[in-house]
Amino acid sequence: MRADARRNRSAITSAALLLARERGEAVSMEDIARAAGVGVGTLYRHFPDRRALLEDIAVDTLRELLDATRAEVGRTPAWAALLRIVDHCVALPLALTKSLITSEPERPELPELEVEINALITKIAAKAQREGDLRADVPPTEVVRVLNVAVCRCGARADDHLTRVVLDGLHTPKN
Amino acid sequence: MRADARRNRSAITSAALLLARERGEAVSMEDIARAAGVGVGTLYRHFPDRRALLEDIAVDTLRELLDATRAEVGRTPAWAALLRIVDHCVALPLALTKSLITSEPERPELPELEVEINALITKIAAKAQREGDLRADVPPTEVVRVLNVAVCRCGARADDHLTRVVLDGLHTPKN
Amino acid sequence: MRADARRNRSAITSAALLLARERGEAVSMEDIARAAGVGVGTLYRHFPDRRALLEDIAVDTLRELLDATRAEVGRTPAWAALLRIVDHCVALPLALTKSLITSEPERPELPELEVEINALITKIAAKAQREGDLRADVPPTEVVRVLNVAVCRCGARADDHLTRVVLDGLHTPKN
Amino acid sequence: MRADARRNRSAITSAALLLARERGEAVSMEDIARAAGVGVGTLYRHFPDRRALLEDIAVDTLRELLDATRAEVGRTPAWAALLRIVDHCVALPLALTKSLITSEPERPELPELEVEINALITKIAAKAQREGDLRADVPPTEVVRVLNVAVCRCGARADDHLTRVVLDGLHTPKN
DNA sequence: AATGAATGAGCGTTCATTCAT
DNA sequence: TATGAATGAACGCTCATTCAT
């Protein structure tokens, strides 16, 4: 792939990611192209269609989240690791990602990545339980779903009030 | 209003409510008409435009929720009242409602109803705090926001595991 | 025909005539019905379709103009008769009438009435020429066309400035 | 602008001009597109909406008429200049132009051009009066209105019989 | 006979996608 | 290869016409 082609591809991806976060799934191809500083034709050279472009963003998103999550596996305390993961999610268009996964995506990586990420988080959650920071009555697999709820509304941060309250439902306060 | 017109109007409202719950705000008038078993013209006889139809559904939704909420004011224990309200929300397209309120609706009832409902819930939450069932460190006004998070993903029920866990973040266990 | 049916029919015709004069050919059936104080169904009981209603108005209009024109035949001076006919036209939706005649009307009376009216006016014009009030170099058949031009813009009156100027092209001033 | 785009734009304008002359303001975008041999989308690439397209035609029309009128200012005899201007109007969709100007157009050029053209014609008319070819009892500003009447019915030509008769109302025959 | 609710073809417009330049 | 002009299916909406009440 030529240097300019690579530059274009990444300009498109960045623009789409930005706009998807701002305006949700309703972004138009024309707008993405303009924001990326290229013509629409260039979008279609890099991605066969709209869905492919969005799914590509979602894959990138999840890959990055997978990396961030992997980096937290094994760290102590595990509870702090979970909070850092939540913080990491803030910048990601996870609502778009969710919606794509739900509607039978073309790319198999999407559900696969989700599964992998969830498995890691489950593992970290189990560790947090062993360390006494996570309520023992919550199955670790359930923690993932709660995090989803906490994170998928826009702008969740582990240290804002709302998210704190939601997460505290999971937390075992050290007495 | 004629009998058939009333039948059609309710068919339209039901169909729109169903589709709005399934596909979000992206429902087309054509699809609603087909699902209701009427022509598009009939939609426009009953509602001046698309937005009016959706806002009407939202108003109905919130009025029903207001009634349900009013019925719970003063009941004891207040915590149980909150759980019943959440259960009531399951069948309602609150995501649509939220999205309409955010985007400067024509109908002033929409924000008004939201405010009124939130005030009542805040009141019930304060009572739950006095009764020792709700964590004292959460401002009652904040409870509303947590319930929104718990409820606006599809299919929240007070007795499913996820919602339970989220709500338990707010609950003061009787020791 | 029952008395109320006759009343309705004339209410419809009057309303349509009024609206056609105000808003041109773009009147909607709904608006005519509302202005006549009846339901649309009643329009369609009396007239098979929109075109039929408009053509009916046009026929009435031309019949009335024919009567008015007949009343002027033989009066002296013929030039004054022509001016009275022009004045009479002011209240008539002749632009609508013209446009219907042009576009292959269903009702044969329309072109027939036009021909008949034109013949009478031609006759009166010839008389005005013999009386020395109408320029001798204008074929009497041409006078009709000039009157059309003078009359078909809205609000022509024989005594307004513009029409005067136009008509004076036909007039032989008595020296 | 690309060669094909320029070709298309002019095809659209021509087609619209033709159809507007035939069917008046009631032309549909679909029909214009078909007559121009392009898709509807192409119309909307060149003009933001229907009104913009029609007003654009009207502006072009009036600009051309302004040029033609300017070319006649100062020519002698002024009466012949007026006749040439009328002849020029034949090919223009002035009825459409009139109707757009009446209904609060977006483009300010429309009323401006009309005013400018009328001023020039008034000037030429005054000259024709000084030269003794135009009746002295008609205010020059009125001449414009008579020309409008003469010209706005389709196919006015200074040398057809009808227009001749109408204009002769303004003419002072050299004895 | 009268009503007005229902119908659906058609219009103006948008936007994902294709293709000439 | 990149561009953006062209395409046309689909949407929101209107209105002449039909039909249940």
mmCIF file of C-alpha atoms (C1' of nucleotides) in Angstrom, chain D residues 8-17 19-20 27-33 36 40 42-44 46-61 96 100 106-107 110, chain E residues 12-13:
data_model
loop_
_atom_site.group_PDB
_atom_site.id
_atom_site.type_symbol
_atom_site.label_atom_id
_atom_site.label_comp_id
_atom_site.label_asym_id
_atom_site.label_seq_id
_atom_site.Cartn_x
_atom_site.Cartn_y
_atom_site.Cartn_z
ATOM 1 C CA ASN D 8 -25.602 18.668 -17.462
ATOM 2 C CA ARG D 9 -26.266 21.994 -15.798
ATOM 3 C CA SER D 10 -27.117 23.572 -19.090
ATOM 4 C CA ALA D 11 -29.235 20.572 -20.119
ATOM 5 C CA ILE D 12 -31.185 20.969 -16.870
ATOM 6 C CA THR D 13 -31.641 24.679 -17.323
ATOM 7 C CA SER D 14 -32.770 24.266 -20.933
ATOM 8 C CA ALA D 15 -35.193 21.475 -20.096
ATOM 9 C CA ALA D 16 -36.621 23.406 -17.152
ATOM 10 C CA LEU D 17 -36.985 26.530 -19.274
ATOM 11 C CA LEU D 19 -41.135 22.780 -19.598
ATOM 12 C CA ALA D 20 -41.774 25.900 -17.530
ATOM 13 C CA VAL D 27 -43.277 21.301 -13.654
ATOM 14 C CA SER D 28 -42.053 18.427 -11.509
ATOM 15 C CA MET D 29 -38.391 17.841 -10.747
ATOM 16 C CA GLU D 30 -38.771 14.275 -12.043
ATOM 17 C CA ASP D 31 -40.017 15.563 -15.396
ATOM 18 C CA ILE D 32 -37.263 18.129 -15.701
ATOM 19 C CA ALA D 33 -34.713 15.440 -14.890
ATOM 20 C CA ALA D 36 -32.685 16.745 -19.366
ATOM 21 C CA VAL D 40 -33.095 13.656 -10.076
ATOM 22 C CA THR D 42 -28.192 15.662 -10.497
ATOM 23 C CA LEU D 43 -30.790 18.407 -10.259
ATOM 24 C CA TYR D 44 -30.159 18.601 -6.556
ATOM 25 C CA HIS D 46 -26.758 21.805 -9.089
ATOM 26 C CA PHE D 47 -29.638 23.473 -7.261
ATOM 27 C CA PRO D 48 -30.454 23.141 -3.569
ATOM 28 C CA ASP D 49 -34.172 22.805 -4.221
ATOM 29 C CA ARG D 50 -36.968 23.260 -6.724
ATOM 30 C CA ARG D 51 -37.480 26.909 -5.981
ATOM 31 C CA ALA D 52 -33.777 27.617 -6.411
ATOM 32 C CA LEU D 53 -33.826 25.990 -9.841
ATOM 33 C CA LEU D 54 -36.829 27.971 -11.020
ATOM 34 C CA GLU D 55 -35.503 31.225 -9.584
ATOM 35 C CA ASP D 56 -32.199 30.604 -11.286
ATOM 36 C CA ILE D 57 -33.950 30.313 -14.624
ATOM 37 C CA ALA D 58 -35.865 33.477 -13.854
ATOM 38 C CA VAL D 59 -32.681 35.366 -12.972
ATOM 39 C CA ASP D 60 -30.998 34.232 -16.199
ATOM 40 C CA THR D 61 -34.094 35.248 -18.098
ATOM 41 C CA LEU D 96 -42.982 32.090 -14.564
ATOM 42 C CA LEU D 100 -41.864 33.958 -8.750
ATOM 43 C CA GLU D 106 -35.086 34.045 -2.106
ATOM 44 C CA ARG D 107 -32.933 35.718 -4.730
ATOM 45 C CA LEU D 110 -35.279 39.072 -9.103
ATOM 46 C "C1'" DG E 12 -39.705 17.064 -3.264
ATOM 47 C "C1'" DT E 13 -35.671 15.652 -1.188
#
